[in-house]
PDB file of C-alpha atoms in Angstrom:
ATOM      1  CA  UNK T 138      25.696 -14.434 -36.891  1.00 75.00           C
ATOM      2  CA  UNK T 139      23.894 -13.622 -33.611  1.00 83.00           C
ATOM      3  CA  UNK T 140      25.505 -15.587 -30.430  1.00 90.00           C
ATOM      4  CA  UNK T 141      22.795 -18.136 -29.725  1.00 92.00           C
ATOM      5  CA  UNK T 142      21.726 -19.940 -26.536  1.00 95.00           C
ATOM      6  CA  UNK T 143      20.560 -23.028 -25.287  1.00 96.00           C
ATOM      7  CA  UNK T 144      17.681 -22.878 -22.270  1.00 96.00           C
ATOM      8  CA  UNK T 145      16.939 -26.153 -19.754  1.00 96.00           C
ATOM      9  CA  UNK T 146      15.092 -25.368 -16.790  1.00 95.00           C
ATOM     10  CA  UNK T 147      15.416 -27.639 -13.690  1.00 92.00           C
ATOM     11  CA  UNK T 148      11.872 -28.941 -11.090  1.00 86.00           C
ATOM     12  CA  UNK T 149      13.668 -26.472  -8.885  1.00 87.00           C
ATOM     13  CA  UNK T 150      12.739 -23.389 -11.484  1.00 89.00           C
ATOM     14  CA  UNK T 151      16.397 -22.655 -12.272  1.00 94.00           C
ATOM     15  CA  UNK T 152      17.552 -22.583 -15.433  1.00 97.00           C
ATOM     16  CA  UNK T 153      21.091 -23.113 -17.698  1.00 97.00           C
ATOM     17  CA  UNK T 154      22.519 -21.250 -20.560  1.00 97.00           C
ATOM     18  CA  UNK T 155      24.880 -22.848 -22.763  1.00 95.00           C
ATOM     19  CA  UNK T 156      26.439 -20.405 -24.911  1.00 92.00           C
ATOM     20  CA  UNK T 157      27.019 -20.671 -28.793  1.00 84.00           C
ATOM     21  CA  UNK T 158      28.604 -18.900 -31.320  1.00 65.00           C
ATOM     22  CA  UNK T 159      29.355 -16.406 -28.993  1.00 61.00           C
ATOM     23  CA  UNK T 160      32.007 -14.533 -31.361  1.00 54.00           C
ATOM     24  CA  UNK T 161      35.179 -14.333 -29.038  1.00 58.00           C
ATOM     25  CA  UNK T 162      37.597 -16.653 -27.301  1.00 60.00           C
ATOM     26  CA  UNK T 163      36.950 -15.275 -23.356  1.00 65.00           C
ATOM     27  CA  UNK T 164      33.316 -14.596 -22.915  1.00 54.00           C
ATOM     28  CA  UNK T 165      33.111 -13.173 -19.401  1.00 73.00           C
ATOM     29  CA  UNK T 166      29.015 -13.423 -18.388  1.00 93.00           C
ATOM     30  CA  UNK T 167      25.855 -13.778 -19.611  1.00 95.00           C
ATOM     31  CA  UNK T 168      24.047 -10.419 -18.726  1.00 96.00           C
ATOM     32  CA  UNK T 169      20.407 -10.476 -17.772  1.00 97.00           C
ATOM     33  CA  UNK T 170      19.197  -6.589 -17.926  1.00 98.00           C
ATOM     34  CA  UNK T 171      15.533  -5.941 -16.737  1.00 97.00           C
ATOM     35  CA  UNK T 172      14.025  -3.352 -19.281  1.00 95.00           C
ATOM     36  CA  UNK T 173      11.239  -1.774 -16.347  1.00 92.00           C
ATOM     37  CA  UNK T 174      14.628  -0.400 -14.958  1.00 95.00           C
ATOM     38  CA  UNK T 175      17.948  -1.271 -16.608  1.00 94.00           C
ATOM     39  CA  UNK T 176      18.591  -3.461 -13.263  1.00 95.00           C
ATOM     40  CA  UNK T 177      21.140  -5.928 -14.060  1.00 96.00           C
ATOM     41  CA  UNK T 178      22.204  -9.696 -13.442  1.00 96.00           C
ATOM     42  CA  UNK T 179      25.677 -11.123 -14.270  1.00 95.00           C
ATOM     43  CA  UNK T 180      25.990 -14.580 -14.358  1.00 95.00           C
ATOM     44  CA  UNK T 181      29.380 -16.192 -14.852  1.00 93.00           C
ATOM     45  CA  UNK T 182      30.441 -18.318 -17.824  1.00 92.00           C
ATOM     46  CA  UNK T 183      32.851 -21.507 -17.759  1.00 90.00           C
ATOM     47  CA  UNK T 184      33.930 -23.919 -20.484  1.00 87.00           C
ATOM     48  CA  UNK T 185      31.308 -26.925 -20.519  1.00 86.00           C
ATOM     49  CA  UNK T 186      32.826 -28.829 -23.887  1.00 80.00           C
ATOM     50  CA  UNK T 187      31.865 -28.785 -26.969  1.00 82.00           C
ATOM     51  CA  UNK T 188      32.314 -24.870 -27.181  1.00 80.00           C
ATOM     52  CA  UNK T 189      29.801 -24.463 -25.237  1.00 87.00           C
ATOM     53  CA  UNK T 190      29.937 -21.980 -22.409  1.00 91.00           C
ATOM     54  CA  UNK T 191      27.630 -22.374 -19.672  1.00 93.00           C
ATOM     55  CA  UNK T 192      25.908 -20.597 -16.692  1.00 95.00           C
ATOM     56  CA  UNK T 193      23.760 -21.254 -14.242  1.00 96.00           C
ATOM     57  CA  UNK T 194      20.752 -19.117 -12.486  1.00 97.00           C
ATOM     58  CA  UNK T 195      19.303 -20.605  -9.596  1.00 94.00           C
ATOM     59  CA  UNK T 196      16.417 -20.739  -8.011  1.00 90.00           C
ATOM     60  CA  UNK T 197      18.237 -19.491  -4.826  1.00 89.00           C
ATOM     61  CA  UNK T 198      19.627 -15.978  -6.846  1.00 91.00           C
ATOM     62  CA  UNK T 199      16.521 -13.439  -6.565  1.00 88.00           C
ATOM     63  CA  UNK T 200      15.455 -11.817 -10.262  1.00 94.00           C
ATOM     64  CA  UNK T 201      12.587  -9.219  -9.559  1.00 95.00           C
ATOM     65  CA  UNK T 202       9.466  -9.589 -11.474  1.00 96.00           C
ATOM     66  CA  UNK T 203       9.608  -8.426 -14.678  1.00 96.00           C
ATOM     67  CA  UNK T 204      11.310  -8.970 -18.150  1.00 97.00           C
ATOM     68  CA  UNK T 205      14.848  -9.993 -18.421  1.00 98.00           C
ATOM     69  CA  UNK T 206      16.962  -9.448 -21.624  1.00 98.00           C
ATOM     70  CA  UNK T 207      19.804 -11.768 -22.652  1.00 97.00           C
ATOM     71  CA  UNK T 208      23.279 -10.820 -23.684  1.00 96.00           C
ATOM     72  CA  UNK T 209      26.563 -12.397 -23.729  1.00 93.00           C
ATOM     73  CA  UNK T 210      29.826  -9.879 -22.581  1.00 91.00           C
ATOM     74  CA  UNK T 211      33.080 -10.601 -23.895  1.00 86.00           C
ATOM     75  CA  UNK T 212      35.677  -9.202 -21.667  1.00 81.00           C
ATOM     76  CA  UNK T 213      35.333  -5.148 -21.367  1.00 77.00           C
ATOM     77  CA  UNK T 214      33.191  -5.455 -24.793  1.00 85.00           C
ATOM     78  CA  UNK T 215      29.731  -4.106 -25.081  1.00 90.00           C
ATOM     79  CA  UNK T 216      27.011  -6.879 -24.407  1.00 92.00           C
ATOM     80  CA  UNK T 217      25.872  -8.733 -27.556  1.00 92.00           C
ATOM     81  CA  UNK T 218      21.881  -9.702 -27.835  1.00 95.00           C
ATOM     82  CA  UNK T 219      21.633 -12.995 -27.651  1.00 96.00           C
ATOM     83  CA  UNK T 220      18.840 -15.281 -29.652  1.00 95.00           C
ATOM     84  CA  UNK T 221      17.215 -18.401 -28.164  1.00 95.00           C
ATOM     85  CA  UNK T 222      18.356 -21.939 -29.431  1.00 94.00           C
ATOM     86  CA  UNK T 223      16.913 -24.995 -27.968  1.00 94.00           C
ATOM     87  CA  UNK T 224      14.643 -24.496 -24.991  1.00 92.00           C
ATOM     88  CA  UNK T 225      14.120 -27.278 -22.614  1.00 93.00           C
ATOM     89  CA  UNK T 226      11.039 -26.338 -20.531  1.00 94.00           C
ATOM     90  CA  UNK T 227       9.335 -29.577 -19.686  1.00 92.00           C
ATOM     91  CA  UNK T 228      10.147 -29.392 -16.051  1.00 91.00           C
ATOM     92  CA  UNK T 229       8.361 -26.222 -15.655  1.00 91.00           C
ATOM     93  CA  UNK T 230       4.547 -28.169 -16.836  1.00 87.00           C
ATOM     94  CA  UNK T 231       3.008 -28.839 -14.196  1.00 77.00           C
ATOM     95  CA  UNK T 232       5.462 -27.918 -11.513  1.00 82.00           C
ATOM     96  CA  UNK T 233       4.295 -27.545  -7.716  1.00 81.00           C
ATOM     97  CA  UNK T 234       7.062 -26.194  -6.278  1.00 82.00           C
ATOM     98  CA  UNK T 235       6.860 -26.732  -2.566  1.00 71.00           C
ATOM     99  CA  UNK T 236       6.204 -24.038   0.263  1.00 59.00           C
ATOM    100  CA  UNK T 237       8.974 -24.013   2.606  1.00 63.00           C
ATOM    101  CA  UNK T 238      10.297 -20.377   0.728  1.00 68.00           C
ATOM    102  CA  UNK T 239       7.283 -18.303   1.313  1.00 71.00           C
ATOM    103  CA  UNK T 240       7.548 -17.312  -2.348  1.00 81.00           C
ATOM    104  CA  UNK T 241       6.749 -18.797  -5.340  1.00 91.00           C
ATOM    105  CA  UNK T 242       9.480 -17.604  -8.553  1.00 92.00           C
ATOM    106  CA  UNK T 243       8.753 -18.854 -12.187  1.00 94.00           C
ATOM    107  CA  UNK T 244      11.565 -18.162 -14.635  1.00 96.00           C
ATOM    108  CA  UNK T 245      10.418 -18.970 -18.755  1.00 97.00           C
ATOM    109  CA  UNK T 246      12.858 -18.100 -21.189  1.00 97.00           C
ATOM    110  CA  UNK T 247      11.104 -17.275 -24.390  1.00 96.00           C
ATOM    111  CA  UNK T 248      11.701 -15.359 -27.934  1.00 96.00           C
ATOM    112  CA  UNK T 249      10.429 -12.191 -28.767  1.00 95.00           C
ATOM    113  CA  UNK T 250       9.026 -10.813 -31.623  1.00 94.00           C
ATOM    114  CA  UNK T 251      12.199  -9.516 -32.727  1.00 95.00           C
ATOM    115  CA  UNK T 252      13.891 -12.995 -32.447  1.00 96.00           C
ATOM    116  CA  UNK T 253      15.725 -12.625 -29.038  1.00 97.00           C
ATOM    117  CA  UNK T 254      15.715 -14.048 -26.235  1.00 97.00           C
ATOM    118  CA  UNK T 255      14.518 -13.154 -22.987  1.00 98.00           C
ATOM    119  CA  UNK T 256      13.437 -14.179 -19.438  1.00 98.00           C
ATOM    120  CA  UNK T 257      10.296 -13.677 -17.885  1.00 97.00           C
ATOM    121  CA  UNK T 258      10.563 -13.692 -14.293  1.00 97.00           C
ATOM    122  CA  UNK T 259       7.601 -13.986 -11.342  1.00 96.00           C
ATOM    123  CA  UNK T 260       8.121 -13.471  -7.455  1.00 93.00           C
ATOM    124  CA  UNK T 261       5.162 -14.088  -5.747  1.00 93.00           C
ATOM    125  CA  UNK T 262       5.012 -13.715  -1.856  1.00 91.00           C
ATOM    126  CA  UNK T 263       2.526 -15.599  -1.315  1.00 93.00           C
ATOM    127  CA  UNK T 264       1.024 -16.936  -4.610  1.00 95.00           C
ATOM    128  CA  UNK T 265      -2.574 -18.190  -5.526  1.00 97.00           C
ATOM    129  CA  UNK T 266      -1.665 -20.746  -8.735  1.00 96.00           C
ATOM    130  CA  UNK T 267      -5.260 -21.014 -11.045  1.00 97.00           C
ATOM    131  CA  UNK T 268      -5.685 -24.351 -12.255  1.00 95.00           C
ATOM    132  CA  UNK T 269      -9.001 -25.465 -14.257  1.00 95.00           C
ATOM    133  CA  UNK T 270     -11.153 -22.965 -14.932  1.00 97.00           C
ATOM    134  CA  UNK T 271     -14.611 -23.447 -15.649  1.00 97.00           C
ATOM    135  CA  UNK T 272     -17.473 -21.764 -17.293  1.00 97.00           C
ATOM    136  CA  UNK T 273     -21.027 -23.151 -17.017  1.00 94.00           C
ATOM    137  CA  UNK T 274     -24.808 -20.741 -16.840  1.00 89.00           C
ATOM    138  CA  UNK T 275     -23.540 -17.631 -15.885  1.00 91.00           C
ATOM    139  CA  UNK T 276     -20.643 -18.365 -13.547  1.00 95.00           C
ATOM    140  CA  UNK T 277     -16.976 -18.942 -13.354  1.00 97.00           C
ATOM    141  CA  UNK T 278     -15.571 -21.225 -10.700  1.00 98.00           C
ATOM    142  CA  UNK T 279     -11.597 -21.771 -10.626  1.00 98.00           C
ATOM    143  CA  UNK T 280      -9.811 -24.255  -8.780  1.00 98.00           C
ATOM    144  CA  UNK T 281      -6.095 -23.452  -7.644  1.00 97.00           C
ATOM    145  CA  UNK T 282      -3.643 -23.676  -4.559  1.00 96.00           C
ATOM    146  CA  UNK T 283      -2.241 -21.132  -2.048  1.00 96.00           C
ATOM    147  CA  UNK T 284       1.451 -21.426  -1.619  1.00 93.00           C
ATOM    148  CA  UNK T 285       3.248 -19.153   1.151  1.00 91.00           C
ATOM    149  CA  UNK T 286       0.509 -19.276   3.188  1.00 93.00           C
ATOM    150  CA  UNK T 287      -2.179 -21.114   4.722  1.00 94.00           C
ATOM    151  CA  UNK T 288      -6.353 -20.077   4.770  1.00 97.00           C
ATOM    152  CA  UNK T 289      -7.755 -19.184   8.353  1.00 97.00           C
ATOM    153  CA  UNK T 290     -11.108 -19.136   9.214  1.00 96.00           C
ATOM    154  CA  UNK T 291     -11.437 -15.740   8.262  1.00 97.00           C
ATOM    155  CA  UNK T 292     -10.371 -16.468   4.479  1.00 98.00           C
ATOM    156  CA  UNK T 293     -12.341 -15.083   1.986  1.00 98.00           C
ATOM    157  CA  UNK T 294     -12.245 -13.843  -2.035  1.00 98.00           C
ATOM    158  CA  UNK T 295     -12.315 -10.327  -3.693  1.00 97.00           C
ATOM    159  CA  UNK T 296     -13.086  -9.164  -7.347  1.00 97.00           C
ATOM    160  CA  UNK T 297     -11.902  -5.741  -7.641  1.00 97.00           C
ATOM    161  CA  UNK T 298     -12.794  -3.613 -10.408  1.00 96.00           C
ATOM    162  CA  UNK T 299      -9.628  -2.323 -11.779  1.00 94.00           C
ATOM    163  CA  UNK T 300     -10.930   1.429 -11.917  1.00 88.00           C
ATOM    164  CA  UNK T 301      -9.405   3.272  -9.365  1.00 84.00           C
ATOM    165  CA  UNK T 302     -12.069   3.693  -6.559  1.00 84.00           C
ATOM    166  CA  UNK T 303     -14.162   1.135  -8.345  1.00 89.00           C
ATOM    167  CA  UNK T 304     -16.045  -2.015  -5.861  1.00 93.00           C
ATOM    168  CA  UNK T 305     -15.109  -4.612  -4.382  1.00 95.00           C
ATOM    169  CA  UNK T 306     -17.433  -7.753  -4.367  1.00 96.00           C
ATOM    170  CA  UNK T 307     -17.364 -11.239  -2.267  1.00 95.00           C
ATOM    171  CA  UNK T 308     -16.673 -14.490  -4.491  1.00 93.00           C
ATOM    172  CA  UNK T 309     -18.138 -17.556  -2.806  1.00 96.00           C
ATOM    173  CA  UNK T 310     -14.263 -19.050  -1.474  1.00 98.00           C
ATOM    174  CA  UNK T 311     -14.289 -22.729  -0.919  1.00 98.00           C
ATOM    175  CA  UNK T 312     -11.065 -24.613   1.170  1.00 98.00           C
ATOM    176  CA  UNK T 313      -9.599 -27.383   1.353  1.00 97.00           C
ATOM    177  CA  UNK T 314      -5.928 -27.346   2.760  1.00 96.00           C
ATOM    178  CA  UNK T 315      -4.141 -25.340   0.768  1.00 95.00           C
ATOM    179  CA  UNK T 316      -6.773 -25.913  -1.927  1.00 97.00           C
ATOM    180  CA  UNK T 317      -9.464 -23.513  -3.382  1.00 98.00           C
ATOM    181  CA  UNK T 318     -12.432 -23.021  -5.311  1.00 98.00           C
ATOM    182  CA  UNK T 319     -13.756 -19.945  -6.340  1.00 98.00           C
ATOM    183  CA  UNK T 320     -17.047 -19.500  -8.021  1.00 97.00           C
ATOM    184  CA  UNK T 321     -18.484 -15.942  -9.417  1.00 97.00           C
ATOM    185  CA  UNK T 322     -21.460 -15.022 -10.961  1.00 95.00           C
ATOM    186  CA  UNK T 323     -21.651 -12.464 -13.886  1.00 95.00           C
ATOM    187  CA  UNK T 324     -24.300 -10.891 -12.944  1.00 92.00           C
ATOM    188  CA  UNK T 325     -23.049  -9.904 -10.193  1.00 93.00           C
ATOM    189  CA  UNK T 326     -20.459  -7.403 -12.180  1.00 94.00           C
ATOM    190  CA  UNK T 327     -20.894  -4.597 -13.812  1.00 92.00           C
ATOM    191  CA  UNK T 328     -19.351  -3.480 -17.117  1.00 92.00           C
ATOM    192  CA  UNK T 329     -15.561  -2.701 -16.732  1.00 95.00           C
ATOM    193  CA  UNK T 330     -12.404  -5.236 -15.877  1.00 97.00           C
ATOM    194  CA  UNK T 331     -12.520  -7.275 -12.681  1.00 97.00           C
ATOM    195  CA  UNK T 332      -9.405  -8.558 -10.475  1.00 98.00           C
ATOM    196  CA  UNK T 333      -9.489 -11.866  -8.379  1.00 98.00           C
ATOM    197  CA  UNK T 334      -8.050 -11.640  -5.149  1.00 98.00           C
ATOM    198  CA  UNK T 335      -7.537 -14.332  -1.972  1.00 98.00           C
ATOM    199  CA  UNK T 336      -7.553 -12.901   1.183  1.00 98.00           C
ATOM    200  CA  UNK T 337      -6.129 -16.138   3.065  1.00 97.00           C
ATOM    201  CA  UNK T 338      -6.501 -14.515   6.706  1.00 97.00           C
ATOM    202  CA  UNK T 339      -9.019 -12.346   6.038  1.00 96.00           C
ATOM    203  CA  UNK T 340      -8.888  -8.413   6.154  1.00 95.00           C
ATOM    204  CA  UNK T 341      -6.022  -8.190   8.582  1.00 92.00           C
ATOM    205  CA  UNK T 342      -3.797 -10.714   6.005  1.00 94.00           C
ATOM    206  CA  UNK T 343      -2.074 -10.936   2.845  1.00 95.00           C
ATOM    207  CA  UNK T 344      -3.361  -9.577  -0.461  1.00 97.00           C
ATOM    208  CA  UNK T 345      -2.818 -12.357  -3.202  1.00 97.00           C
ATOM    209  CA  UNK T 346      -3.567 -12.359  -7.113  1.00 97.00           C
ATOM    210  CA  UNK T 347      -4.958 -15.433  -9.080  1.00 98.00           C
ATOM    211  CA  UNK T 348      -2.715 -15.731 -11.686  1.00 98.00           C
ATOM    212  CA  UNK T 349      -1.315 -19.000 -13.647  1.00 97.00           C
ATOM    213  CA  UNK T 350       2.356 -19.064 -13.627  1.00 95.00           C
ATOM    214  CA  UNK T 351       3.660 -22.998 -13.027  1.00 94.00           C
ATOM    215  CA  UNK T 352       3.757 -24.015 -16.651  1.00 94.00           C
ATOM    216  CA  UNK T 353       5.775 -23.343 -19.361  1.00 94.00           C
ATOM    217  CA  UNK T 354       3.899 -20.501 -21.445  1.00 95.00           C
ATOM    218  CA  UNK T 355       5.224 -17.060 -20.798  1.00 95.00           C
ATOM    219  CA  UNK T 356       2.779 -14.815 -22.072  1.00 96.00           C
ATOM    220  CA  UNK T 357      -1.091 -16.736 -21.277  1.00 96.00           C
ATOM    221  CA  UNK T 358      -3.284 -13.704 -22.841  1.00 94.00           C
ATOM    222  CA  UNK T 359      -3.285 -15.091 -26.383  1.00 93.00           C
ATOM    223  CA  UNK T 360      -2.929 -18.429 -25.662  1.00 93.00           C
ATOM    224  CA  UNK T 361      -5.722 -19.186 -23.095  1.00 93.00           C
ATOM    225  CA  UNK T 362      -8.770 -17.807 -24.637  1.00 93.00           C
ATOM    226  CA  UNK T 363     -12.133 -18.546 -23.011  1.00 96.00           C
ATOM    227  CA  UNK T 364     -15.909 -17.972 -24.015  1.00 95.00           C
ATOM    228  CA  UNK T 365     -17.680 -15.156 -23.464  1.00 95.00           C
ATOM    229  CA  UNK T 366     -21.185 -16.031 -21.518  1.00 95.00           C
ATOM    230  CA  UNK T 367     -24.140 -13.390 -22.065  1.00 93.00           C
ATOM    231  CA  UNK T 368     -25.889 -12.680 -18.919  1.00 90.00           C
ATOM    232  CA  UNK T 369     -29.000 -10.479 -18.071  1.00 85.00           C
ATOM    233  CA  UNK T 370     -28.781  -7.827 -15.934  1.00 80.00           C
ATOM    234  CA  UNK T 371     -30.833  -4.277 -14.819  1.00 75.00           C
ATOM    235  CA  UNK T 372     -30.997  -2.419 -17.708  1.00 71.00           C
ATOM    236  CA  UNK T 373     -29.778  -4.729 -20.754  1.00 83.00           C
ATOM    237  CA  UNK T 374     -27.122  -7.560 -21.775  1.00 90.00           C
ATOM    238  CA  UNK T 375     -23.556  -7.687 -20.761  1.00 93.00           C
ATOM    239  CA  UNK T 376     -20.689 -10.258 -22.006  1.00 95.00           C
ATOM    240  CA  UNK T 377     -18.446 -11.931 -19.563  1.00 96.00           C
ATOM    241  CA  UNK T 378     -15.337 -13.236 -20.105  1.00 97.00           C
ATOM    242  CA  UNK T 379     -12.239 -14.709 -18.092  1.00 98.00           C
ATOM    243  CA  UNK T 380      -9.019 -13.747 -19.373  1.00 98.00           C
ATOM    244  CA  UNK T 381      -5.018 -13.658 -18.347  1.00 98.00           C
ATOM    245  CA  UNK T 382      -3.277 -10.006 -18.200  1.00 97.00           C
ATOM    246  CA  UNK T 383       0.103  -9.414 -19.685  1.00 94.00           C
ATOM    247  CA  UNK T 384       1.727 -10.681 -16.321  1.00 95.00           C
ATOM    248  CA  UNK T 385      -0.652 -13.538 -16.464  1.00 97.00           C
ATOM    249  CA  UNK T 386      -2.778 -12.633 -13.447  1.00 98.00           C
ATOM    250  CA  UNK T 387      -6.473 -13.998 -14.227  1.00 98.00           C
ATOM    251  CA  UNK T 388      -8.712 -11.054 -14.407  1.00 98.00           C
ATOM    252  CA  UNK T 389     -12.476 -10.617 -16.218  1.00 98.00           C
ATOM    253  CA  UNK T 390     -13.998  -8.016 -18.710  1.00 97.00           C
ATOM    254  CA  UNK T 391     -17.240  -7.035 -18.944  1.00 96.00           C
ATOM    255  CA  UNK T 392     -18.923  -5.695 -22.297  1.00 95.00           C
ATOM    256  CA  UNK T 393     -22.253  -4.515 -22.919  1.00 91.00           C
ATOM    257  CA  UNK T 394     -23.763  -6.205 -25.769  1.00 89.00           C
ATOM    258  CA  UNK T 395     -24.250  -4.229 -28.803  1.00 75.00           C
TER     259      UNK T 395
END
């Protein structure tokens, strides 16, 4: 049988592993391996009771953006996949993690297809958190928060098309502290995939991505699924419709109508 592990996350956005079944008397340290790169994170285990063997990754010990396998090491053995047990994530809904870092990281253990588990780390510096998203006669307005940085007078929104070389359009930006709205109209865009983009202190200032990360969902794309909304432009009909990347970063695609 397949060592297993047990997943709570803190308000902080750390989390804890308690080891089970892990198949040998002296297991050294739950490995974390990130599979962009092979980069690796070794996190000590101790006895907690029960058989358990826990360890701890906090919010404080960096993990790079990306996806995180999980194994268990035994002494010099080779690392062991591990599988996901019970998964205590109901600190992460909702969470509004205060500013004082600069940086916004999200850590959601989850299981993959295959039945293993892994982490799925964000580091955001700063970070533009979507909230509600609305869709209502041809536009899409989003409300969210800037963390890591605060809006000047020169603040102002982006959608990019993701082509290389490709425009860049204004979004009407409404602010209100470290709260924004954003509101886009289709037909505005052309066909293709659009980014949103903040730029807090204007042109001279950060770069930041909308993208929904302070919950407890790793993967948004098939989860969050919103309506397309047929709009009129020069020469024909074109779909719109708002929809979350594979790294969660909210993002629209434009179709023409058949």
């Amino acid at each position: 049988m397949a060592p297993r592990a047990d997943c709570i996350a803190d308000s902080a956005g750390g989390l804890t592993f308690d080891v089970l079944d892990h198949g040998g008397p002296v297991p050294a340290h739950l490995v974390l391996v990130r599979r962009a790169d092979e980069e690796e994170v070794r996190l000590p285990l101790t006895p907690a009771g029960d058989g358990r063997l826990r360890a701890t990754l906090p919010i404080s010990v960096g993990l790079p953006e990306g996806r995180w396998d999980a194994y268990v090491q035994v002494a010099g053995d080779e690392p062991v996949r591990l599988v996901p047990g019970v998964n205590d994530l109901r600190s992460l809904v909702d969470r509004a993690p205060g500013g004082s870092r600069g940086y916004v990281a999200v850590r959601i253990p989850y299981a993959t297809k295959h039945g293993n588990l892994t982490v799925r780390s964000w580091l955001r510096t700063p970070h533009a958190e979507a909230g509600e998203v609305h869709i209502a006669d041809g536009e899409l307005t989003v409300q969210g928060r800037l963390y890591g940085t605060e809006f000047t007078a020169k603040a102002h929104a982006e959608i990019r098309a993701h082509a290389a070389a490709g425009p860049v359009l204004r979004g009407e930006l409404g602010v209100s502290g470290t709260e924004f709205t954003l509101r886009i109209g289709y037909d505005e865009l052309s066909e293709g995939r659009w980014e949103l983009w903040l730029r807090p202190g204007g042109d001279d200032g950060p770069e930041v991505r909308l993208a929904r990360l302070l919950d407890d969902v790793a993967d948004k794309k098939p989860i969050f699924a919103y309506p397309a909304s047929r709009v009129s432009v020069a020469g024909g009909e074109l779909d719109a419709q708002p929809y979350y990347t594979g790294d969660n970063d909210l993002a629209i695609v434009v179709t023409p109508v058949a």
